[in-house]
Amino acid sequence: MEKVIEVKNLSFGYNENKVFDGVNFSVDRGDYLGLVGPNGSGKSTLIKLILNIISPTKGDIFLLGHNAKHFSHWSKVGYISQKANAVNISFPATVEEILGANVCKNAWANACGGQSKAASRKTFLREKIYRALEIVGMEDYGKELIGNLSGGQQQRVFIARMLVNDPEMMFLDEPTTGIDAKSEEAVYCLLARLNREMGITIVMATHDIGAITVHANKIAYTGNKSVTVQDSGTAINEGLINDLYGYHVNFHVKKHECDSCRYRYPGKEAN
Ligand SMILES: Nc1ncnc2c1ncn2[C@@H]1O[C@H](COP(=O)(O)OP(=O)(O)O)[C@@H](O)[C@H]1O
Ligand SMILES: [Mg+2]
């Protein structure tokens, strides 16, 4: 199995505040990894380290086989930051414009090299944008202002914004914060479908242990300056969770309604 993320002996701290100490783990191509842990345990920090937004104090991180420090294929890697979800989007951009602005600069040139059938750059962009919107079920909203959409719809647009570049990996940092439970489920299922049907490796930080355990195939627990990766098919390690959080965590493994996960992980039926 090809390792698309390798974290080796990683240590990191913000000044005196050590967040990780000697962390090792890897993620295989095609994994859907849920990143779970208490507030302040380092979920966002870990994603930023993997994406080389911040640098380790010690250790190395490899992304798609390259040291993250020297990685250059960023169009293959999509990212929705935690901040992106927190801001109230009121600027006057349409869904089409938001996706169009993210299409990798070289995409048209590369497509021409690869004999794109599109007649012009404009048509090419339009095709890319609407293909991505169709995948997330938002193709009827291209002309809509982003601010007019619901939280769940905005989140699907942000996912489509990553899809325009045909990414191999997607990182999402608490993408369902502030959206209702039904839309949250829809986002989880959409990601499971992208993972299953398009083979995109997904890393998602979330506070919802119950929901992510159903959809992801692996869970990475952050806390106590470490990262523990487990197969989500094994029973949820309540002892570990309570230990990391420092108190008894109440969570419910939600009813399983998503075909993409059900087919992929046939043992994980609703309970
Ligand atoms: N830019 C920063 N400067 C200093 N400390 C930070 C910064 N960002 C995060 N921290 C601290 O690092 C720890 C991990 O934070 P974070 O990665 O945001 O956790 P999580 O995403 O799991 O809530 C916390 O103690 C947090 O206060
Ligand atoms: Mg965070």
PDB file of C-alpha atoms in Angstrom, residues 46 71 79 99 126 148 166 221 254:
ATOM      1  CA  LEU A  46      -1.097  18.580  12.733  1.00  0.00           C
ATOM      2  CA  PHE A  71       6.852  19.504  -1.748  1.00  0.00           C
ATOM      3  CA  TYR A  79      -7.415  22.132   2.080  1.00  0.00           C
ATOM      4  CA  LEU A  99     -14.412  27.856  -8.072  1.00  0.00           C
ATOM      5  CA  ARG A 126     -16.772  26.369 -17.269  1.00  0.00           C
ATOM      6  CA  ASN A 148     -26.963  33.491   0.013  1.00  0.00           C
ATOM      7  CA  ASP A 166      -8.614  16.877  -9.408  1.00  0.00           C
ATOM      8  CA  TYR A 221      -6.688  10.427  18.093  1.00  0.00           C
ATOM      9  CA  LYS A 254     -24.904   7.356  14.560  1.00  0.00           C
TER      10      LYS A 254
END
